[in-house]
Coordinates of C-alpha atoms in Angstrom, one line a residue:
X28 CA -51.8 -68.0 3.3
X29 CA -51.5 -70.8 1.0
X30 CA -50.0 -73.0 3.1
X31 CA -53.1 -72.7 5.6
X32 CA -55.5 -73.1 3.3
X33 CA -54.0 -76.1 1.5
X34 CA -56.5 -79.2 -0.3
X35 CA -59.4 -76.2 1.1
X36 CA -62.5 -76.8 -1.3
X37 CA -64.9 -73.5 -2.1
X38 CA -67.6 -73.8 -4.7
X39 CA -68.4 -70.3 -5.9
X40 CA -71.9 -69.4 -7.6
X41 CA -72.6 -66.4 -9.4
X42 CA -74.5 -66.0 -12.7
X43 CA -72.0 -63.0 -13.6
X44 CA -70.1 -64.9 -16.0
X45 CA -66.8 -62.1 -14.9
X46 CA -66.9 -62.1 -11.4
X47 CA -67.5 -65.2 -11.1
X48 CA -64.0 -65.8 -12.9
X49 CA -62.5 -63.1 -10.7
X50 CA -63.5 -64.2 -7.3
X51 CA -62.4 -67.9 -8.9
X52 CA -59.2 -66.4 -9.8
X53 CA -58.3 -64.9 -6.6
X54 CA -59.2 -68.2 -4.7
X55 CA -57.1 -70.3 -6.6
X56 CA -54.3 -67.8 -6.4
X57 CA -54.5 -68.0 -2.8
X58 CA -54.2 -72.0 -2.6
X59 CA -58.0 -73.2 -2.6
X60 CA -59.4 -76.0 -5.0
X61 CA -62.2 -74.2 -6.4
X62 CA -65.4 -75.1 -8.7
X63 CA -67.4 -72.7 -10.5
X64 CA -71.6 -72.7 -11.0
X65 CA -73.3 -70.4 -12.6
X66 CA -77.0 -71.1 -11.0
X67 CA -78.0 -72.5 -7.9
X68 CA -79.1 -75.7 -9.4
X69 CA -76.1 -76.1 -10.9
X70 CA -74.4 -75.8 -7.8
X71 CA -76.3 -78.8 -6.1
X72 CA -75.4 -80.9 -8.9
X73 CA -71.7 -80.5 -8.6
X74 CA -72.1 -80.6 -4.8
X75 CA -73.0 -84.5 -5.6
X76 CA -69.0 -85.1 -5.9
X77 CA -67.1 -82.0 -4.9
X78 CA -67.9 -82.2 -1.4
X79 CA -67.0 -78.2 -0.9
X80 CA -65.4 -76.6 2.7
X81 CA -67.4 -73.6 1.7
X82 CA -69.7 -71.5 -0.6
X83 CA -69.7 -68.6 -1.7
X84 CA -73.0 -67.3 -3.6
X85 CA -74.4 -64.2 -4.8
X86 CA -77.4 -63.2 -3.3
X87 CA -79.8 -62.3 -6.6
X88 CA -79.3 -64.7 -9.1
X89 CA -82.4 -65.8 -12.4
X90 CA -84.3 -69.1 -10.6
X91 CA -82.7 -70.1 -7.7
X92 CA -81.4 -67.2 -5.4
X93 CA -79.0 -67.3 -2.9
X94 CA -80.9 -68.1 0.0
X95 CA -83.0 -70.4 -1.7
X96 CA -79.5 -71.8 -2.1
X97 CA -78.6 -71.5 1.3
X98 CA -81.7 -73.3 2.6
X99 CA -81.2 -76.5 0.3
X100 CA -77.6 -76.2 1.2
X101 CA -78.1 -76.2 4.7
X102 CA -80.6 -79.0 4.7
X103 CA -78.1 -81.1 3.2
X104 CA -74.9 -80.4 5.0
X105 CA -76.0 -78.7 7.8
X106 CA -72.7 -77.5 9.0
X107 CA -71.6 -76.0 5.7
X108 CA -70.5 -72.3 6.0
X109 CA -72.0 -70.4 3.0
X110 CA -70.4 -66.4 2.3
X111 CA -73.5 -64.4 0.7
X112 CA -72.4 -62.0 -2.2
X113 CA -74.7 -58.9 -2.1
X114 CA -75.1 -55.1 -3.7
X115 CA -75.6 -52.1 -1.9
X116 CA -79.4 -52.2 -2.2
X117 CA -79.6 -55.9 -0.6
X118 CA -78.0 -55.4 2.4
X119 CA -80.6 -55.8 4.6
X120 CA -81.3 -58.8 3.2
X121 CA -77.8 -59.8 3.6
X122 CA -77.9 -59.1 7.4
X123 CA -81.2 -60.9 7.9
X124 CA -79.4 -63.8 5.7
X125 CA -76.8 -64.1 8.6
X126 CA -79.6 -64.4 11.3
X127 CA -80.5 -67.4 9.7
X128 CA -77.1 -69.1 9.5
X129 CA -75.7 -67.8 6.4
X130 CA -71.7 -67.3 7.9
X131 CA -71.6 -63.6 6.7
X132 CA -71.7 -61.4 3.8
X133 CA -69.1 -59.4 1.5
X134 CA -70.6 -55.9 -0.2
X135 CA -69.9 -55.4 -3.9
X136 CA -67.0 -54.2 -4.8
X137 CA -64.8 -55.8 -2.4
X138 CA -61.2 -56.0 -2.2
X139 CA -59.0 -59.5 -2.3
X140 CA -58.1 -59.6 1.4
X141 CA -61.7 -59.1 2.0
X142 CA -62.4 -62.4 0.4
X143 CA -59.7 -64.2 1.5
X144 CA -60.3 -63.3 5.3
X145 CA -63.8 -63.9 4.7
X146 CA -62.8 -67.6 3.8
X147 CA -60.4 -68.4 5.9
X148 CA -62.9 -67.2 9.1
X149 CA -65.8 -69.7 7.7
X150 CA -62.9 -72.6 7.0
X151 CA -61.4 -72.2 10.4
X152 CA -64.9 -71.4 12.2
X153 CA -66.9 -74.3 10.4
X154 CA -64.7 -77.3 9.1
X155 CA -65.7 -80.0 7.6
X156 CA -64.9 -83.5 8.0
X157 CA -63.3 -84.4 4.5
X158 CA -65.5 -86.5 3.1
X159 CA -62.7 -88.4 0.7
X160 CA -60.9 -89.3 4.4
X161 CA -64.2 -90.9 5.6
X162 CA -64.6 -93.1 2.5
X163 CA -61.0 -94.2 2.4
X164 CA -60.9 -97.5 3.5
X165 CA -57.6 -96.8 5.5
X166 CA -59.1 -94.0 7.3
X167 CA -62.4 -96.0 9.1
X168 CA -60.5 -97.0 11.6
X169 CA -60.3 -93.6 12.7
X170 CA -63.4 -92.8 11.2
X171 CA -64.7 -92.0 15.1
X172 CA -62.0 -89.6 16.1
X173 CA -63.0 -86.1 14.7
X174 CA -59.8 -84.5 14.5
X175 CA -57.3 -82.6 12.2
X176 CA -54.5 -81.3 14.6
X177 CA -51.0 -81.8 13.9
X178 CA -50.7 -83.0 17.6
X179 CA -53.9 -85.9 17.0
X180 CA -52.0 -86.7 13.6
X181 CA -48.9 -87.9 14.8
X182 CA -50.7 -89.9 17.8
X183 CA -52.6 -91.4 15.3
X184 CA -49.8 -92.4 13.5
X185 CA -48.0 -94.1 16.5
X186 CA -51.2 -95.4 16.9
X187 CA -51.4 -97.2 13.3
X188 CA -47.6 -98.2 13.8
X189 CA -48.3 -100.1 16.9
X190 CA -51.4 -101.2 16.1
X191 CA -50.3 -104.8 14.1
X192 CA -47.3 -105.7 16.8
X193 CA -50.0 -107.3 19.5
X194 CA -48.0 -105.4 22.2
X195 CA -49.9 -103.8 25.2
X196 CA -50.7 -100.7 24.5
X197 CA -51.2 -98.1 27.5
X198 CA -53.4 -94.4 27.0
X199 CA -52.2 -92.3 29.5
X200 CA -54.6 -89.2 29.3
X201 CA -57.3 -87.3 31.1
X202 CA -60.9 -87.8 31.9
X203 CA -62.8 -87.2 28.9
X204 CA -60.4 -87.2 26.3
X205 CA -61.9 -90.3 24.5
X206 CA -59.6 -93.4 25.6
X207 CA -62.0 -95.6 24.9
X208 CA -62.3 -94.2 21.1
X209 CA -58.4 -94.7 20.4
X210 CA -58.7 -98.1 21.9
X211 CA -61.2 -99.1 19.3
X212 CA -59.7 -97.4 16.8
X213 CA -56.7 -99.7 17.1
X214 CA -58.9 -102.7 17.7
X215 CA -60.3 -101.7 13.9
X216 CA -56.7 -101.1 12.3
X217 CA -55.5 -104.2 13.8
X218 CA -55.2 -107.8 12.7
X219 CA -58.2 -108.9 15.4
X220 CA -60.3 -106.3 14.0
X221 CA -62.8 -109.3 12.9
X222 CA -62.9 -110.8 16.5
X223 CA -64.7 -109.1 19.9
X224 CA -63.5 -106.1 20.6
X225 CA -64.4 -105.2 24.9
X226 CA -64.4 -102.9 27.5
X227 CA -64.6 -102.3 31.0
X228 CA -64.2 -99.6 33.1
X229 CA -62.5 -100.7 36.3
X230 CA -63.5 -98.3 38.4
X231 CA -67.5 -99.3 38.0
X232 CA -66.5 -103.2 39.6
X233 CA -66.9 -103.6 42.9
X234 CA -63.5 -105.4 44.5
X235 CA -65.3 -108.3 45.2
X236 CA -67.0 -108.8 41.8
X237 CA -63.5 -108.2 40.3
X238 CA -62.4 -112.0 39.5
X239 CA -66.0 -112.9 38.5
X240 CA -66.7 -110.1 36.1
X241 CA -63.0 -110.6 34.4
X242 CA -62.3 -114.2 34.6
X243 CA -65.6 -115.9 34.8
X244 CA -67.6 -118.5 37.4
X245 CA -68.9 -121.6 37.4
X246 CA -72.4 -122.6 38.4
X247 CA -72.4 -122.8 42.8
X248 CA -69.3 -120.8 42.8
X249 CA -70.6 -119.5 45.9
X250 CA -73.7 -117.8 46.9
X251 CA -76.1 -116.0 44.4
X252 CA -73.9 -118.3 41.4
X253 CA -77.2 -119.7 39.7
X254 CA -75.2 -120.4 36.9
X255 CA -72.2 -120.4 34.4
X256 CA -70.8 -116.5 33.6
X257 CA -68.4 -116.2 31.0
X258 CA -65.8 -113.5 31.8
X259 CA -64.5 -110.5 29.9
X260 CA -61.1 -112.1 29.3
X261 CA -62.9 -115.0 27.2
X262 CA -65.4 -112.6 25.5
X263 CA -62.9 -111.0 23.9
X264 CA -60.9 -114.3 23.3
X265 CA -59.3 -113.5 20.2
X266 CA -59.7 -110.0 19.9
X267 CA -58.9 -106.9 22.1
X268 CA -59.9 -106.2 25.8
X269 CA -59.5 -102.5 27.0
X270 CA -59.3 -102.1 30.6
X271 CA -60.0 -98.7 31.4
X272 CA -58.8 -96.3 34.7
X273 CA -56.8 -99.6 35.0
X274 CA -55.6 -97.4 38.3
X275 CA -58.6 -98.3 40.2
X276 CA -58.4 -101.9 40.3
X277 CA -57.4 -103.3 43.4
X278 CA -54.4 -104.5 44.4
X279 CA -55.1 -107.9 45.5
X280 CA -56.4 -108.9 42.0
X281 CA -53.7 -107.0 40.2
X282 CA -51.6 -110.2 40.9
X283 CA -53.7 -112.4 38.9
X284 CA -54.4 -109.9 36.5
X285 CA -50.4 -110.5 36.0
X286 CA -50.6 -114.4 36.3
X287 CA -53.4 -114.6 33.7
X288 CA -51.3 -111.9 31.2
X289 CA -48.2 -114.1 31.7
X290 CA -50.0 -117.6 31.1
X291 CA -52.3 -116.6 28.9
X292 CA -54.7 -118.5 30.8
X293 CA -57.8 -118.0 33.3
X294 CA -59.5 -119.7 36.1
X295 CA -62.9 -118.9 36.5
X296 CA -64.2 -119.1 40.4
X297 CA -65.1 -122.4 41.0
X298 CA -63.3 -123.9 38.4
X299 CA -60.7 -126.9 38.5
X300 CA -58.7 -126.0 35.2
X301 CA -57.7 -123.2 33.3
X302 CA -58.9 -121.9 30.3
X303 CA -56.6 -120.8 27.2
X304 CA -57.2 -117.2 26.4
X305 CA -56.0 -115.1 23.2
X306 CA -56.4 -111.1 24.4
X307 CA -54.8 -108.1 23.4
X308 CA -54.8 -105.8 26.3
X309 CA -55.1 -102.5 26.5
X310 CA -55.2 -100.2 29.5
X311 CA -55.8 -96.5 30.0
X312 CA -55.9 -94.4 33.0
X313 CA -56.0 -90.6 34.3
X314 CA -54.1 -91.6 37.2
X315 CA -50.2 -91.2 37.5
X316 CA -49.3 -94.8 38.0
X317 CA -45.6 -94.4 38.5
X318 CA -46.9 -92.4 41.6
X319 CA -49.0 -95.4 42.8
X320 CA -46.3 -97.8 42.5
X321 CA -44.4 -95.7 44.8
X322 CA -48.1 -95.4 47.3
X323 CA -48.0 -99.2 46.6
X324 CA -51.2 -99.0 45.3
X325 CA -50.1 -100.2 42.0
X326 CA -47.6 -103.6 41.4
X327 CA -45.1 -102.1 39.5
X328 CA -44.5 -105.4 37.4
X329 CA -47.8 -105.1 36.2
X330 CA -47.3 -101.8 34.9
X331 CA -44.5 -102.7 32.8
X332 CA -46.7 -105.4 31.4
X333 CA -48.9 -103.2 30.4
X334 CA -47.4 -100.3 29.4
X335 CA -45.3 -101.9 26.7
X336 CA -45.8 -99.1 24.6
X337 CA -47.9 -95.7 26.1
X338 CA -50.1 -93.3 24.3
X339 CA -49.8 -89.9 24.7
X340 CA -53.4 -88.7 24.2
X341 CA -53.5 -85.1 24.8
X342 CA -56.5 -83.2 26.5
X343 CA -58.9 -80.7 24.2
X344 CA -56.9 -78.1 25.8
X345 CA -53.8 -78.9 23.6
X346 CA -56.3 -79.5 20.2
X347 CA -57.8 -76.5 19.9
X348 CA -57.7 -76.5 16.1
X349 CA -60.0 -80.1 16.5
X350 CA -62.9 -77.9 18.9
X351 CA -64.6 -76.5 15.8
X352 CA -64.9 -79.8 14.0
X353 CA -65.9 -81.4 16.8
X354 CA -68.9 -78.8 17.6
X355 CA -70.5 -79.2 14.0
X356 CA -70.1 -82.9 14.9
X357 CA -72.2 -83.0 18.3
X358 CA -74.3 -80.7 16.7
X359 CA -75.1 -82.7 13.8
X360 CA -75.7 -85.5 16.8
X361 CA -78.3 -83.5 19.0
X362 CA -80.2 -82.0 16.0
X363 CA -80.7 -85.7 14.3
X364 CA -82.6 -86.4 17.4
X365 CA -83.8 -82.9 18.2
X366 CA -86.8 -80.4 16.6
X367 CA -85.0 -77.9 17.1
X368 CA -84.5 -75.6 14.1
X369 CA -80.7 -74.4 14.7
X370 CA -78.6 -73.8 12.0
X371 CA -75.5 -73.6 14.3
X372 CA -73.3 -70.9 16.4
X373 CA -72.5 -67.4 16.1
X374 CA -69.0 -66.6 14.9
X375 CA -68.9 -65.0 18.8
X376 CA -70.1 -67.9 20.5
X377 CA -68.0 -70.4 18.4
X378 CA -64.9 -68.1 19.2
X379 CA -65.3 -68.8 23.0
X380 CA -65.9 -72.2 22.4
X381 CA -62.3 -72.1 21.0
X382 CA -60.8 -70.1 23.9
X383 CA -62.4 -72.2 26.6
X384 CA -60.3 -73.8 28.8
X385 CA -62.5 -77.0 28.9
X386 CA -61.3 -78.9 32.0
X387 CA -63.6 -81.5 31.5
X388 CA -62.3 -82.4 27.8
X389 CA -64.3 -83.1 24.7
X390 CA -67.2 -85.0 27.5
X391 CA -67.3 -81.1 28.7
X392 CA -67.6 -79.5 25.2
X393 CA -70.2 -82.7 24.2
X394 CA -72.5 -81.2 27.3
X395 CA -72.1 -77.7 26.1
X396 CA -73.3 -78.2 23.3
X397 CA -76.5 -80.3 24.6
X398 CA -77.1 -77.7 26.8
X399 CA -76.9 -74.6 24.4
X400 CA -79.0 -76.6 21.9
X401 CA -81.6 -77.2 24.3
X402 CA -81.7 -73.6 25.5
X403 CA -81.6 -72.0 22.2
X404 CA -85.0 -70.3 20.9
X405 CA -83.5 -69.2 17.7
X406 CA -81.9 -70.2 14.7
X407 CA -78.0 -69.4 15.5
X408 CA -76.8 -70.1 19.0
X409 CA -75.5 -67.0 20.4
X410 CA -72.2 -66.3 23.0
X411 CA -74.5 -65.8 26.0
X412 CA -75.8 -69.4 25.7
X413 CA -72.2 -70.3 25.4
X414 CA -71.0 -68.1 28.5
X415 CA -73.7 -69.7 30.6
X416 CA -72.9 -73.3 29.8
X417 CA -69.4 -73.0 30.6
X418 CA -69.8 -71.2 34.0
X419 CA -72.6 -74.1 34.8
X420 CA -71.2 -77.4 36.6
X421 CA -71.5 -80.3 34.5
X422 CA -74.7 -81.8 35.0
X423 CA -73.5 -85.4 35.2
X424 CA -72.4 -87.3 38.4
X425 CA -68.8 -88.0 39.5
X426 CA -67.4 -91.6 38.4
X427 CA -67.4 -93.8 41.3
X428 CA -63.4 -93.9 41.5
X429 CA -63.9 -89.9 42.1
X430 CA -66.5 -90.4 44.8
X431 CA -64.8 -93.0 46.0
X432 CA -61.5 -90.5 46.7
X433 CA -63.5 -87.7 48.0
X434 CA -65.5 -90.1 50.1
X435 CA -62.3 -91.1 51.4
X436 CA -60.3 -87.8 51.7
X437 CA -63.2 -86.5 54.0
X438 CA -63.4 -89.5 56.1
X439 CA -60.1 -89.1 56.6
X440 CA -59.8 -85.5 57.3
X441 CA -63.1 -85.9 59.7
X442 CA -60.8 -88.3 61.5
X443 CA -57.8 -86.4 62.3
X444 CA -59.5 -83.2 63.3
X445 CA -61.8 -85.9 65.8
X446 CA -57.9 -87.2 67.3
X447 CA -56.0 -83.7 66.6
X448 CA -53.9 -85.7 64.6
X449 CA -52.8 -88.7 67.0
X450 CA -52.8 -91.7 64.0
X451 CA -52.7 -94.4 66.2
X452 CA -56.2 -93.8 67.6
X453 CA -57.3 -92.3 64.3
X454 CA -56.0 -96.0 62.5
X455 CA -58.0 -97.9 65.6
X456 CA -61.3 -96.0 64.4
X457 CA -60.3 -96.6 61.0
X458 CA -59.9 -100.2 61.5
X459 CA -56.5 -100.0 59.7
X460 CA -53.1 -100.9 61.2
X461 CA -50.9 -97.9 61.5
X462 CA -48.7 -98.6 58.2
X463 CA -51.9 -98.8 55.8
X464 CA -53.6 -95.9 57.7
X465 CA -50.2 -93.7 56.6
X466 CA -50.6 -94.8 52.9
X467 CA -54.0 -93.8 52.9
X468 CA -52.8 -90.5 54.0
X469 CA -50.3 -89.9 51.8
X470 CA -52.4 -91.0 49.0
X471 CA -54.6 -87.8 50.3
X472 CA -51.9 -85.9 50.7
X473 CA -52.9 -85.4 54.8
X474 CA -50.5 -84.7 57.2
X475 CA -51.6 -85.4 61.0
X476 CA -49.0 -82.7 62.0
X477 CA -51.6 -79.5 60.4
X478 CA -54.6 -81.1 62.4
X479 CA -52.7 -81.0 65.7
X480 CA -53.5 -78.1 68.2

């Protein structure tokens, strides 16, 4: 037990000067870092620099009560789980307290296991970001990434290691897991953290804006070029340029994509001399790109550029100790733009949060919780909210790189069961010689032979 609740902060407040030692006692006993108040004003005074993980209050106390407590309390922090302390007589109080948001209630007497279950739950079910990692002037780097899995830790680390060597870096990791997030993270950490830091999703270019968009024009380039556009590559001159689903780009400009790495050096269209650049690079994908090399729809020389040294960033699936934190977090989010008067999530709901498969990664749990905010017409959200957001579809539209493939895979299909499978008038339709109409269907994964009669 001690081991699990290790550097865990409770602030306990009681105005009966002997339990409040005894529930102190048993805390500390049990590995927590605990302060003691004996009123509720008290209590927000040594909040100022404490910084708590939980409280735990009685519910009568002289001048401030507990759930005039609770409501300052949650003002304040609203994620903060506070454990109500209540008497026989009060328990109805105590069980309209937990409508409100208060994280639950222990009944005089109670036993030590009561208490220490009781705090583990609202720890585990509520945690905080710790406040003295936020402030550390080591830790902004990583400030964005809500996270305190064991897994996320030691990426992190790699991530810091790496971060001052200028090597290519290379995320491989789903859709939604928040590539773009690491990739500024070790912009932050690194020694161009004062320079541009720029991103671009390849997938959103169209191939023929490709050399433009990265490398630049000049004025008359050809048509529509009214006048001078700085690329990407020189924007971030001297800093870091992250190329995301680096997968999509096409292949004709994935040779001087590999030019311009090697030279260190761009032309812009149009132009009759190169410029110098000084770029970091790095890529991320959710495509396996040892399996497009061997589709050759990916230079493999390019990927070892590249992927000098690859990231591991693993989806929500595998960080389920990370989904509570990161609730509270989009919570706080939604609600500082939001009139909403939520408080937060039943200990049900959050539990099915936790055991959600979440395909979609922390951009699927982000949605949830918009959607359960929005939908909520009390003060805790409750599990049916929850269940209906995660059967629901996603609201948002497919990335273009997704629509592009389905768009493709259909075409494709439509075509074979139009020729019953004969490729070589299925390629003529296609406009495709034979060779590039059989990559695009092993790409899909088609095989003419299953739409032959």
């Amino acid at each position: 037990m001690a081991n699990e609740v290790a550097d865990k902060r409770v602030l306990v407040v009681d105005d009966d000067p002997s339990l409040l030692k005894l529930i102190s006692m048993r805390l500390q006993g049990a590995g927590y870092q605990v302060e003691q108040a004996d009123s509720g004003k008290q209590a927000l005074g040594i909040m100022e620099t404490f910084n708590p993980n939980l409280v735990i209050s009685d519910l009568r106390m002289e001048g401030m009560d507990g759930m005039a407590l609770f409501g300052a309390v949650r003002e304040r922090y609203p994620g903060l789980p506070v454990i109500i302390l209540t008497a026989h007589g009060t328990i109805p109080d105590a069980i309209e307290a937990t409508k409100k948001g208060v994280f639950s209630y222990l009944t005089k007497p109670f036993d030590s296991q009561q208490l220490l279950t009781a705090a583990a739950d609202a720890i585990r079910l509520h945690p905080m970001v710790s406040d003295e990692n936020q402030q550390s002037d080591d830790a902004n780097w990583r400030s964005a990434i809500i996270s305190r899995s064991a897994k996320m830790e030691e990426l992190l680390q790699q991530a810091r290691q790496v971060a001052d060597s200028d090597v290519s870096i290379f995320i491989n990791s789903q859709s939604g897991t928040g590539k773009e997030l690491l990739a500024k993270a070790i912009h932050l950490v690194s020694e161009r953290a004062n320079a541009p830091f720029v991103a671009v999703n390849c997938a959103a270019i169209p191939e023929s804006l490709f050399e433009s968009e990265l490398f630049g024009h000049t004025k008359g380039a050809f048509t529509g070029a009214n006048r001078e556009h700085v690329g990407l590559f020189q924007s971030a001159n001297g800093g870091t340029l992250f190329l995301d689903e680096i997968g999509d780009m096409p292949l004709n400009f994935q040779v001087k994509l590999l030019r311009a790495l090697q030279e260190r050096e761009v032309r812009p269209v149009g132009a009759t001399q190169p410029i110098s650049i000084d770029v970091r690079i790095i890529s991320a994908t959710h495509r396996d790109l040892e399996q497009a090399i061997q589709a050759g729809d990916f230079r493999e020389d390019l990927y070892y550029r590249l992927n000098v040294v690859e990231l591991q960033l693993p989806p929500l699936s595998e960080r389920r100790d990370d989904i509570p934190l990161l609730v509270n977090h989009f919570l706080g989010q939604v609600l500082s733009r939001s009139r909403k008067q939520v408080t937060g999530y039943s200990d049900e709901a959050m539990e099915l949060l936790i055991a959600a498969p979440w395909p979609g990664n922390v951009r699927q749990l982000q949605n949830v919780v918009e959607q359960t905010v929005a939908l909520c017409n009390g003060p805790l959200i409750p599990a049916e909210l929850v269940q209906k957001a995660l059967r629901d579809k996603p609201s948002t539209l497919p990335s273009f790189a997704r629509a592009r493939d389905e768009f493709e895979r259909r075409y494709l299909a439509d075509l074979l069961k139009a020729t019953t499978g004969n490729v070589t008038q299925a390629a003529r339709i296609a406009g495709r010689n034979r060779t590039e109409f059989y990559k695009l269907l092993d790409k899909h994964h088609l095989s003419p032979e299953a739409f032959r009669e």
